[in-house]
PDB file of C-alpha atoms in Angstrom:
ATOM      1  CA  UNK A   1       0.000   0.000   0.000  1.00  0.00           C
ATOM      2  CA  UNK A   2       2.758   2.277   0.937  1.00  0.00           C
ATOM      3  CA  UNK A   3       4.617   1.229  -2.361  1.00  0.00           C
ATOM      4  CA  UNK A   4       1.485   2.371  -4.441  1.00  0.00           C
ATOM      5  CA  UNK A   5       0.818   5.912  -2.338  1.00  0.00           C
ATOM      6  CA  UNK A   6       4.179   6.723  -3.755  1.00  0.00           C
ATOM      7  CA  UNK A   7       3.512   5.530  -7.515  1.00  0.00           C
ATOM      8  CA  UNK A   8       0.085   7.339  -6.946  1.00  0.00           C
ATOM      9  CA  UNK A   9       1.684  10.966  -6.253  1.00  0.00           C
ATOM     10  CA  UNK A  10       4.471  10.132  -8.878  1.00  0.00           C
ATOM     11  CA  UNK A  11       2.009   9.942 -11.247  1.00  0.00           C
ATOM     12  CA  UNK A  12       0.189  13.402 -10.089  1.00  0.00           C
ATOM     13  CA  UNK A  13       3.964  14.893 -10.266  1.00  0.00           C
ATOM     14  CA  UNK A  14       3.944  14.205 -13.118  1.00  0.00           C
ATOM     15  CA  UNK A  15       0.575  14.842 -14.796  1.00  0.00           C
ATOM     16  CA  UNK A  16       0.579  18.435 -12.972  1.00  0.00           C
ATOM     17  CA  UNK A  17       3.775  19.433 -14.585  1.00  0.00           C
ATOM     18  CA  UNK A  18       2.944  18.319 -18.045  1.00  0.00           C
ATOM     19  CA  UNK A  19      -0.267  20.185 -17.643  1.00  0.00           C
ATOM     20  CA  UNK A  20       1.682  23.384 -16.211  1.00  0.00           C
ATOM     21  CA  UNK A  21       3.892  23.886 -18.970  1.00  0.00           C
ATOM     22  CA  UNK A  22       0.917  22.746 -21.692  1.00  0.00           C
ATOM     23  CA  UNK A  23      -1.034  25.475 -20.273  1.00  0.00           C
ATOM     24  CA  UNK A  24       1.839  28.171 -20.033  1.00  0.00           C
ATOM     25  CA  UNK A  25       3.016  27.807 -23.753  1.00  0.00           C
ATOM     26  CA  UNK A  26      -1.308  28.032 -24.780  1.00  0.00           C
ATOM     27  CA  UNK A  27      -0.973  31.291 -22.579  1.00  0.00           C
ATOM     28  CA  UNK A  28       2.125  32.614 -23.641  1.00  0.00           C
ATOM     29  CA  UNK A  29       1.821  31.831 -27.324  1.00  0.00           C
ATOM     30  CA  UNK A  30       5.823  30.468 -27.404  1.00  0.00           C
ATOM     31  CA  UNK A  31       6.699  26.923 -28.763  1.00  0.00           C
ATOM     32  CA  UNK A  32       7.593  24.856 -25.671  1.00  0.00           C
ATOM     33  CA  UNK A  33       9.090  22.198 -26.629  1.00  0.00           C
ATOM     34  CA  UNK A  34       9.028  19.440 -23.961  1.00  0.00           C
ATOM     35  CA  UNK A  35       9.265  15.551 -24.021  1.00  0.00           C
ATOM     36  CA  UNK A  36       5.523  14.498 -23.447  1.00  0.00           C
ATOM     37  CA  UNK A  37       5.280  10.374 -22.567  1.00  0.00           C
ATOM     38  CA  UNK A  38       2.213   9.569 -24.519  1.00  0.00           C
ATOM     39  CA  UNK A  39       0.364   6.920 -25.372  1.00  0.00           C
ATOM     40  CA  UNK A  40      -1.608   6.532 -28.676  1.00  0.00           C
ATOM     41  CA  UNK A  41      -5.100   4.525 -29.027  1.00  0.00           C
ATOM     42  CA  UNK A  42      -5.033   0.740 -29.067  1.00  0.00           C
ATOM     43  CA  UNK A  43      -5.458  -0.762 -32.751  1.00  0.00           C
ATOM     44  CA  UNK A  44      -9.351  -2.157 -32.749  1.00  0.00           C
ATOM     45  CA  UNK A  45      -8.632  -5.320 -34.156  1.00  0.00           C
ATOM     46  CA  UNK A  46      -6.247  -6.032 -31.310  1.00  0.00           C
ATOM     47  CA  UNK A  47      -9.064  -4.735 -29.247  1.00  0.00           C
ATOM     48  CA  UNK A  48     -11.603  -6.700 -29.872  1.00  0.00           C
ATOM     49  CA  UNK A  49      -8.994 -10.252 -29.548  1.00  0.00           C
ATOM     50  CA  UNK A  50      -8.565  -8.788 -26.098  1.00  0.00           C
ATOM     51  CA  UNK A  51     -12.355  -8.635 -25.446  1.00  0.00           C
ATOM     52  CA  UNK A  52     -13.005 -12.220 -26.490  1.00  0.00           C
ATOM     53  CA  UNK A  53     -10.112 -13.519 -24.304  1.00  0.00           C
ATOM     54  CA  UNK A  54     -11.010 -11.247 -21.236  1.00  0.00           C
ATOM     55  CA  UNK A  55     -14.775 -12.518 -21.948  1.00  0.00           C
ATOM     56  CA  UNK A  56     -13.239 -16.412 -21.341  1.00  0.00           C
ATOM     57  CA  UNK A  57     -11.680 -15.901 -18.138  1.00  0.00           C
ATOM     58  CA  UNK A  58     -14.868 -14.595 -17.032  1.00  0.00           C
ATOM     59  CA  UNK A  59     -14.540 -10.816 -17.232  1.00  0.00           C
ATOM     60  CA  UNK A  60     -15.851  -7.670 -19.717  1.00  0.00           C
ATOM     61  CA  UNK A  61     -13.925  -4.911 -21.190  1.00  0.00           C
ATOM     62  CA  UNK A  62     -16.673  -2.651 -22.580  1.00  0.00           C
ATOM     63  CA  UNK A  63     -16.158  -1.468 -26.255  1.00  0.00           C
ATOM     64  CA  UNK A  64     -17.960   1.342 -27.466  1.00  0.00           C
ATOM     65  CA  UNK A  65     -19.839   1.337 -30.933  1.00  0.00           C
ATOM     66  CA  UNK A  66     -16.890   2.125 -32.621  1.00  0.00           C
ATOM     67  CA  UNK A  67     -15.316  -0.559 -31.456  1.00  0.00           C
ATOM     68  CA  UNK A  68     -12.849   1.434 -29.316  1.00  0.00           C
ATOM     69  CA  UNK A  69     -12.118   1.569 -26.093  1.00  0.00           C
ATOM     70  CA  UNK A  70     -11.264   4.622 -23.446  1.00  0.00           C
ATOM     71  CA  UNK A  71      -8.113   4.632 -20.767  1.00  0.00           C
ATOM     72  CA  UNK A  72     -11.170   4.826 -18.272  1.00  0.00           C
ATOM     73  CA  UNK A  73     -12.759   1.579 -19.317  1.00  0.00           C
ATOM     74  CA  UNK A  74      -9.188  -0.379 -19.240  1.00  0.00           C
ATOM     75  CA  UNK A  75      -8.705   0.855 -16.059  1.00  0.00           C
ATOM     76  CA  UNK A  76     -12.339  -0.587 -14.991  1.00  0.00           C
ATOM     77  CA  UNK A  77     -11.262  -4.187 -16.688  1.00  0.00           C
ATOM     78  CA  UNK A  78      -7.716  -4.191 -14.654  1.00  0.00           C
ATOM     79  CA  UNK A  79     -10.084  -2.924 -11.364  1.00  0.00           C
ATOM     80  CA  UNK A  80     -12.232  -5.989 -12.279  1.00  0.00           C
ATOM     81  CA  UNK A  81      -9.150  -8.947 -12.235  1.00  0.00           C
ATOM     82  CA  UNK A  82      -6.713  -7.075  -9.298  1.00  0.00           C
ATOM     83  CA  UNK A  83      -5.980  -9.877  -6.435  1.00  0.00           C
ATOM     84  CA  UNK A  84      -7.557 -12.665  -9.278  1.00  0.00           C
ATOM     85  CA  UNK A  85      -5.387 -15.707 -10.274  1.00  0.00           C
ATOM     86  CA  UNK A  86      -5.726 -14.614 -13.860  1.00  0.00           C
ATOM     87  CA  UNK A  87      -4.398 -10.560 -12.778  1.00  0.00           C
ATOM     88  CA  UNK A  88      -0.834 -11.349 -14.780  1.00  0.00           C
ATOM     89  CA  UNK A  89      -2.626 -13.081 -17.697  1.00  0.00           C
ATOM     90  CA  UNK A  90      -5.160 -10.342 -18.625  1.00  0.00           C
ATOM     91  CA  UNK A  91      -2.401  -7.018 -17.780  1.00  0.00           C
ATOM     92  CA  UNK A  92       0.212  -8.289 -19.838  1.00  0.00           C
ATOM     93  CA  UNK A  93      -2.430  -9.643 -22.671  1.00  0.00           C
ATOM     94  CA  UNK A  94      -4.028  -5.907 -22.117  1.00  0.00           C
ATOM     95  CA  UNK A  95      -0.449  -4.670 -22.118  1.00  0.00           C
ATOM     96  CA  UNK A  96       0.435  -6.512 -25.575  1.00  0.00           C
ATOM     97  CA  UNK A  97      -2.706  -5.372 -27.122  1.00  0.00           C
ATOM     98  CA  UNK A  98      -1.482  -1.739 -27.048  1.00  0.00           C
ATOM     99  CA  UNK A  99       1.009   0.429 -28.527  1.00  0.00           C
ATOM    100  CA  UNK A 100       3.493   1.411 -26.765  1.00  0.00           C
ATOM    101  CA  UNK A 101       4.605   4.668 -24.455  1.00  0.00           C
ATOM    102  CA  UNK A 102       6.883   6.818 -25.976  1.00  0.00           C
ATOM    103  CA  UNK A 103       8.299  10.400 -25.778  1.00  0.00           C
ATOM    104  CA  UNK A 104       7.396  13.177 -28.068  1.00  0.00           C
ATOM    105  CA  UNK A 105       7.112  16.957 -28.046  1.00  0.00           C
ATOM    106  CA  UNK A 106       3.820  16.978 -29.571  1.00  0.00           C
ATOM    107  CA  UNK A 107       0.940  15.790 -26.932  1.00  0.00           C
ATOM    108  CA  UNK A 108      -1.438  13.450 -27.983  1.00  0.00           C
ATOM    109  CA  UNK A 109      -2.219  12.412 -24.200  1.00  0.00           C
ATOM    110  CA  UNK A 110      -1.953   9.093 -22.141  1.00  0.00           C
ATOM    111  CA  UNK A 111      -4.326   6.192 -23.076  1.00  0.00           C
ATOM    112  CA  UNK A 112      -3.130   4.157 -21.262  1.00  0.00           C
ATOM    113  CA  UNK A 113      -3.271   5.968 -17.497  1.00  0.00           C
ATOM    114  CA  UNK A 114      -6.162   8.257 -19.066  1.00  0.00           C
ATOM    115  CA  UNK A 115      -4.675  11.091 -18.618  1.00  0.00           C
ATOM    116  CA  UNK A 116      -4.725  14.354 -21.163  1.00  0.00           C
ATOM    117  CA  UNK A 117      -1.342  15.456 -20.362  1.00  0.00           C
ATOM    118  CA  UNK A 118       1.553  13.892 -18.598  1.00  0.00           C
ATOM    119  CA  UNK A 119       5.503  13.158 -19.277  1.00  0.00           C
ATOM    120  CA  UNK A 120       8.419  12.561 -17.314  1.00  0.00           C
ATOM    121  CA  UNK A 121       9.679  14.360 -14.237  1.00  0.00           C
ATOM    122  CA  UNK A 122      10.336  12.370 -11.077  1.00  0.00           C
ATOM    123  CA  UNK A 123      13.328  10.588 -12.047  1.00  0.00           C
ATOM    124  CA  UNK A 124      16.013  13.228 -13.181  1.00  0.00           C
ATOM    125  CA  UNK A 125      18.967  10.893 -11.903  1.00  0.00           C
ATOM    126  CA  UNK A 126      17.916   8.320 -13.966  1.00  0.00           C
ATOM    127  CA  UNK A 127      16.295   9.426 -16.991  1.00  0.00           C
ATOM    128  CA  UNK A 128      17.255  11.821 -19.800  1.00  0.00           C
ATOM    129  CA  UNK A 129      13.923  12.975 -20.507  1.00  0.00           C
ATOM    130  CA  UNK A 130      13.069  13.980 -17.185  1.00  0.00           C
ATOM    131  CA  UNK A 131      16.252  16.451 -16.459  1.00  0.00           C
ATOM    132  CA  UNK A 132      14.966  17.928 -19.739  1.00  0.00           C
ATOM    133  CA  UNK A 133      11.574  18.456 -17.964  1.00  0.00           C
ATOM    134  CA  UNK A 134      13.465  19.672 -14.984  1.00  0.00           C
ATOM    135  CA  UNK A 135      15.324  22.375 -17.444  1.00  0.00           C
ATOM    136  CA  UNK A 136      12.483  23.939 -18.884  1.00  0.00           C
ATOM    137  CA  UNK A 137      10.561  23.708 -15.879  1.00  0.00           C
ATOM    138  CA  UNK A 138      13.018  25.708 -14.147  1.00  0.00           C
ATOM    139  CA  UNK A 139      13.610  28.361 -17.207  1.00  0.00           C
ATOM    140  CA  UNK A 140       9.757  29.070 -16.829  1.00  0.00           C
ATOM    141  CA  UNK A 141       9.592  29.690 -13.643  1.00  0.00           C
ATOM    142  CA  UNK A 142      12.677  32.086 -13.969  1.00  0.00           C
ATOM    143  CA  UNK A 143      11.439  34.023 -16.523  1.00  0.00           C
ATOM    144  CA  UNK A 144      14.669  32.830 -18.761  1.00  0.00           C
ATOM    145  CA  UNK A 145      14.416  33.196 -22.401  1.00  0.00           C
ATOM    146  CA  UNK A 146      13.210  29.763 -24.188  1.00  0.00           C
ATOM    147  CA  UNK A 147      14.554  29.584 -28.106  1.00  0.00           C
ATOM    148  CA  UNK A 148      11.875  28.110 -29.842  1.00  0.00           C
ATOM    149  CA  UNK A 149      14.466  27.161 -32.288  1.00  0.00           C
ATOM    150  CA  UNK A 150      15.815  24.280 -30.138  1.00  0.00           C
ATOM    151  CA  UNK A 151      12.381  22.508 -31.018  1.00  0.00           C
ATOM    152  CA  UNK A 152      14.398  20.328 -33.607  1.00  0.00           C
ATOM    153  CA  UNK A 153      17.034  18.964 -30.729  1.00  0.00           C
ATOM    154  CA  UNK A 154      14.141  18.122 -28.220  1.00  0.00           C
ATOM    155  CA  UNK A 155      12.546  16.373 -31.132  1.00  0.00           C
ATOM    156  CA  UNK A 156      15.491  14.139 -31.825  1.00  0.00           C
ATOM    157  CA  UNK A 157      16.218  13.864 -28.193  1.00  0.00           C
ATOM    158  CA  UNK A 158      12.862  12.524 -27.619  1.00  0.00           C
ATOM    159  CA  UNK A 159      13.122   9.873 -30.563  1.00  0.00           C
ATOM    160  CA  UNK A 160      16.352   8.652 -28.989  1.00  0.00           C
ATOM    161  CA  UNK A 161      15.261   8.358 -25.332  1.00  0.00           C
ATOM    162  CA  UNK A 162      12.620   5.742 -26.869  1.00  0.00           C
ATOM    163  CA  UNK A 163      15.225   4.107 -28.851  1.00  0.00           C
ATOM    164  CA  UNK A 164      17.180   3.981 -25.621  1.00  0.00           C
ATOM    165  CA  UNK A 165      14.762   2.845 -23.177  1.00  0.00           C
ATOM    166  CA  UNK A 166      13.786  -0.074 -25.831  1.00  0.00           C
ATOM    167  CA  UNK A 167      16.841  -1.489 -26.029  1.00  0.00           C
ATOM    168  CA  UNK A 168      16.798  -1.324 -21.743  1.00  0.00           C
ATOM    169  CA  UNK A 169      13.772  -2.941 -22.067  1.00  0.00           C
ATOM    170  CA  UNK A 170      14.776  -6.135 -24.543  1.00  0.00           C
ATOM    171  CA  UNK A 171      18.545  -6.326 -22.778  1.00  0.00           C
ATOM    172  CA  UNK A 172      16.548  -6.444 -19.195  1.00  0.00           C
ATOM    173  CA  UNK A 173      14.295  -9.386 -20.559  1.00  0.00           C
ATOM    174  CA  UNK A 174      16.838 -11.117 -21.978  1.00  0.00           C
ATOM    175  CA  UNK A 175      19.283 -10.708 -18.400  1.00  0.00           C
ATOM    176  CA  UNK A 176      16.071 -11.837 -16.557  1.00  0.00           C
ATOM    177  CA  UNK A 177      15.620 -14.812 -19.289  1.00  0.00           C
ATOM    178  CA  UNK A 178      19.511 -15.809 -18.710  1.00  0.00           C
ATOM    179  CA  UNK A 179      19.566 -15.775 -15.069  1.00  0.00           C
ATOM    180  CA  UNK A 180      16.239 -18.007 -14.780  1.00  0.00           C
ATOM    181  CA  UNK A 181      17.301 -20.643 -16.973  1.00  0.00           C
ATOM    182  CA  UNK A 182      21.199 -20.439 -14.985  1.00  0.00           C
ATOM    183  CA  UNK A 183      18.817 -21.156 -11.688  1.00  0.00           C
ATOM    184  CA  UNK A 184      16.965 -24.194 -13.405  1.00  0.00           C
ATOM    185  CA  UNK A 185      19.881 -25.518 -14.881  1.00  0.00           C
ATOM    186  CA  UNK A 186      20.279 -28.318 -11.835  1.00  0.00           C
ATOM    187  CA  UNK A 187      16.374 -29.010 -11.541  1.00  0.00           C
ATOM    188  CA  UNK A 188      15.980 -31.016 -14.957  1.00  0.00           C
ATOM    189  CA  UNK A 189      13.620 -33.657 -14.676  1.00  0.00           C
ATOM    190  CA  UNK A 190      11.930 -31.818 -11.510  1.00  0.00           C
ATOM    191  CA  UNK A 191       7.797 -31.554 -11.556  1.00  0.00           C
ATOM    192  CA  UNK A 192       6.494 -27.649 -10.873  1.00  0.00           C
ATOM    193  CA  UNK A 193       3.163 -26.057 -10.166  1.00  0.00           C
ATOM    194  CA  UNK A 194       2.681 -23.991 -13.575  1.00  0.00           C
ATOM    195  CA  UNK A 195       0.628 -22.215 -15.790  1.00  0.00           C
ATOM    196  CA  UNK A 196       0.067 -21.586 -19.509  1.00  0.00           C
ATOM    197  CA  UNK A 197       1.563 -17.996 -20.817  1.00  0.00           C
ATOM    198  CA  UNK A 198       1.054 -18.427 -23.922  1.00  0.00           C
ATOM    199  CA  UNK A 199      -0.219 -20.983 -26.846  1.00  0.00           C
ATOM    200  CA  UNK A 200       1.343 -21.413 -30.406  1.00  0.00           C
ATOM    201  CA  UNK A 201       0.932 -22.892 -33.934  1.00  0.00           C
ATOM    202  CA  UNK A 202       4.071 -25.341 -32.682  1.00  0.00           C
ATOM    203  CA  UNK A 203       3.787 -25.375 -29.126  1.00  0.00           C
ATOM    204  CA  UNK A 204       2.450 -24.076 -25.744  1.00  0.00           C
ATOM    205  CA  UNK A 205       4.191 -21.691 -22.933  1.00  0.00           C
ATOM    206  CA  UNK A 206       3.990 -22.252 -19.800  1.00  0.00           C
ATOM    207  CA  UNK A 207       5.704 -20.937 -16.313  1.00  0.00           C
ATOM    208  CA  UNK A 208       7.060 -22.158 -13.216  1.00  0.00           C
ATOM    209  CA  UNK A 209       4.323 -20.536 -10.647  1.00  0.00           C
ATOM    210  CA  UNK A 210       6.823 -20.309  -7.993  1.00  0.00           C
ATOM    211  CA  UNK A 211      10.226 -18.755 -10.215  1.00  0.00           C
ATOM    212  CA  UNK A 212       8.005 -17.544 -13.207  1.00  0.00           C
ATOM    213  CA  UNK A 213      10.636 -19.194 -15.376  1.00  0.00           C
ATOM    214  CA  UNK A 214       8.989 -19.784 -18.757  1.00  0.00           C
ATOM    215  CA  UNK A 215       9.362 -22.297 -21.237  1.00  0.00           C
ATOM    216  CA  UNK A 216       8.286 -24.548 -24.216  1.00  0.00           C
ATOM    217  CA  UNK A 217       5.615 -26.940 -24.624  1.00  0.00           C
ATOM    218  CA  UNK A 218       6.452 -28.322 -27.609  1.00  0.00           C
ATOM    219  CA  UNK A 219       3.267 -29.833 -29.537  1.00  0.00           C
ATOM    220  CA  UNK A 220       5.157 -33.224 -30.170  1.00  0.00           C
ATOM    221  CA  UNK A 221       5.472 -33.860 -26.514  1.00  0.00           C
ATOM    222  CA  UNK A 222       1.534 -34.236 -26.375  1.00  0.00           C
ATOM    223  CA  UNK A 223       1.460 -37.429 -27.252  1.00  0.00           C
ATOM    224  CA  UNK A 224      -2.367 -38.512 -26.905  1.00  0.00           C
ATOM    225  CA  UNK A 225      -3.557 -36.868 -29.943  1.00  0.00           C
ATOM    226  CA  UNK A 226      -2.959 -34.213 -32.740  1.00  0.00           C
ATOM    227  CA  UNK A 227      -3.444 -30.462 -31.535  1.00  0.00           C
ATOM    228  CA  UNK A 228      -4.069 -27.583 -33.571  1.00  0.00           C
ATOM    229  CA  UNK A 229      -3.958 -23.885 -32.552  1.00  0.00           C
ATOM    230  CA  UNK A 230      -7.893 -22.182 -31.705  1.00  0.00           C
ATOM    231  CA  UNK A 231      -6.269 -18.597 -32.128  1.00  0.00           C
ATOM    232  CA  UNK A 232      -9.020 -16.576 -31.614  1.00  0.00           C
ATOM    233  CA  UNK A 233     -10.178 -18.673 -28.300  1.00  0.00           C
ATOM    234  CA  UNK A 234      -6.599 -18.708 -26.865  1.00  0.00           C
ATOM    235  CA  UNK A 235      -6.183 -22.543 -27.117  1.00  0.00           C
ATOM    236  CA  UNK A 236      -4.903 -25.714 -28.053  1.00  0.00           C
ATOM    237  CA  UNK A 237      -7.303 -28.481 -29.364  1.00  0.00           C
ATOM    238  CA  UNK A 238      -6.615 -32.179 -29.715  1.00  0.00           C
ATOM    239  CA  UNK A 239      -8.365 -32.949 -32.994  1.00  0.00           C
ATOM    240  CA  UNK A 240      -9.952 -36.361 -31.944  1.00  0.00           C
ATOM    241  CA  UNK A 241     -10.095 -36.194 -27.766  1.00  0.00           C
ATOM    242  CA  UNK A 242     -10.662 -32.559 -28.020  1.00  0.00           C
ATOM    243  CA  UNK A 243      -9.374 -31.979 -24.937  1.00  0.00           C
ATOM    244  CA  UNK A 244      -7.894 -28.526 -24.518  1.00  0.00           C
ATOM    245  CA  UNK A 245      -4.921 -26.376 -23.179  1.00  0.00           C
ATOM    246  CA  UNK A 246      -6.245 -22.957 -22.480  1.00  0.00           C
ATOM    247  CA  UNK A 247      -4.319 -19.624 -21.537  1.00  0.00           C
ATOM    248  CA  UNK A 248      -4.318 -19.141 -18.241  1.00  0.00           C
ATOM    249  CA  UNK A 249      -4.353 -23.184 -17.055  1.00  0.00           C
ATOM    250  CA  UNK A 250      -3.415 -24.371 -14.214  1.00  0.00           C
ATOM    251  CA  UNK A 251      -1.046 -27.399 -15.239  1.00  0.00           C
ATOM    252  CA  UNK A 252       1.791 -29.871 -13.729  1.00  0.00           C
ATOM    253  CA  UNK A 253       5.021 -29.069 -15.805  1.00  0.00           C
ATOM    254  CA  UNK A 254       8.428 -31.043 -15.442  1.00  0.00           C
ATOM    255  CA  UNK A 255      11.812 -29.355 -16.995  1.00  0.00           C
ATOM    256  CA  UNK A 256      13.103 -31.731 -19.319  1.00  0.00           C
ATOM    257  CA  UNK A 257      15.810 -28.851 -20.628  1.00  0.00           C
ATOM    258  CA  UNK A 258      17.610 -25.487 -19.557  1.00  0.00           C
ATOM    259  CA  UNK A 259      20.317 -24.878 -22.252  1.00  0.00           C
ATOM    260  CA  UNK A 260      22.142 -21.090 -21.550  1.00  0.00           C
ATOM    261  CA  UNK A 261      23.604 -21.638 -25.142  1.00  0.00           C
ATOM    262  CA  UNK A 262      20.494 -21.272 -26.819  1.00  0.00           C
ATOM    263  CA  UNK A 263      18.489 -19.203 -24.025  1.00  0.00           C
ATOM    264  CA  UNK A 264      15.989 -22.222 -23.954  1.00  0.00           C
ATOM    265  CA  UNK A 265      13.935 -23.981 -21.916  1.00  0.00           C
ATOM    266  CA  UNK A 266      11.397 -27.038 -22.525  1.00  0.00           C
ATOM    267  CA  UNK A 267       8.900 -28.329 -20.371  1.00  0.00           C
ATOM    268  CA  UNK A 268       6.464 -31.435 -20.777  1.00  0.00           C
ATOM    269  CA  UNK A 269       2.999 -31.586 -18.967  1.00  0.00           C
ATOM    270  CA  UNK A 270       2.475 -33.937 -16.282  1.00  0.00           C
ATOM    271  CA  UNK A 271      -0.837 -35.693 -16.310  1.00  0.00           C
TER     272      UNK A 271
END
């Protein structure tokens, strides 16, 4: 609770100064150029997949006529599944369905938190873009002269702090990735409490519950029958039992494989 008061008046940090300096350049008539975080619209085709796999774990995400959806009614679907067993499942699937944050100069608003203006500012030690905040924060509240014609360089700086904090993103995944398969290394042939992540046209993924160390399923390893992907119903179908694996199933996994080499790991489900 503590943890979240603090993300809570982060977030207000930083939605107040966005909105400070978005109102003082409409009153001023100057061109400030600051590094917004926004967050464009979801893509409705994506939106609508999300519905239909929300609407199988038992929950609604409500889609408007235009088949769109609002920051507030996201926020009402991840209200709907916090403390549930499927929380992970439906975020990250919510999470996937959406384009991603980035940082621009011109604001197009937050879809994601729902919020008309916000960017950067809390984390000046860490973060490029927010010690940029920080300077033309502090040159309007001075009185300093801004030079509209440093637009261009805010521009570009904003293009590479998303280029930046992508490639932070895919080198933390893969560090995470390396370390977790390291730690199973010695429990081959070990039986874990798991869950499916994730199905496939050649295989299922599935994660330790207690380490959240993900593997393969490969199809081939289901030896009972013939499965075939259900895409649009997030599942795996055996063609004559028709029994199912389902995203989001509770299942008994055993490691039969942690290679570092090829940043792999392969499971098989216990029945």
């Amino acid at each position: 609770d503590t943890h979240k008061l603090v993300e809570e008046y982060m977030l207000l940090a930083n939605r107040e100064v966005a909105e400070f300096v978005y109102k003082f350049e409409k009153k001023s008539g100057k061109v400030i150029p600051l590094p917004y975080r926004i967050h464009d619209l979801p893509d409705k085709e994506r939106v609508g997949e999300l519905a239909i796999f929300v609407k199988a774990l038992g929950h609604q995400l409500f889609i408007n006529k235009t088949g769109s959806v609002t920051g507030k009614d996201m926020q009402a679907l991840f209200a709907q599944v916090e403390g549930k067993a499927e929380e992970g499942l439906i975020k990250t699937a919510a999470i996937r369905s959406m384009s991603k944050a980035i940082y621009s100069v011109k604001n197009i608003g937050h879809f994601g938190l729902a919020f008309e203006y916000y960017t950067h500012f809390t984390s000046p030690i860490r973060r490029y873009p927010d010690l940029l905040v920080h300077r033309m924060v502090q040159k309007i509240l001075t009185g300093e002269k801004i030079d509209e014609r440093n637009y261009a360089f805010y521009e570009n700086a904003a293009r590479h702090s998303t280029d930046q904090e992508i490639k932070s993103a895919e080198a933390e995944r893969e560090g995470r990735k390396y370390k977790q398969i390291e730690f199973m290394q010695n429990k081959v042939g070990q039986i874990f409490e798991g869950s499916i992540t994730g199905v496939t046209e050649w295989g299922i993924y599935a994660e330790d519950t207690e380490t959240k160390a993900e593997g393969m399923i490969k199809l081939s390893s289901l030896g009972d029958d013939f499965y075939v992907l259900d895409a649009k119903n997030y599942k795996i179908v055996g063609e004559k039992t028709k029994n199912t694996y389902t995203l989001g199933q509770k299942v008994k996994i055993k490691l039969v494989s942690a290679d570092l080499d090829k940043k792999t790991m392969d499971y098989e489900i216990v029945k």
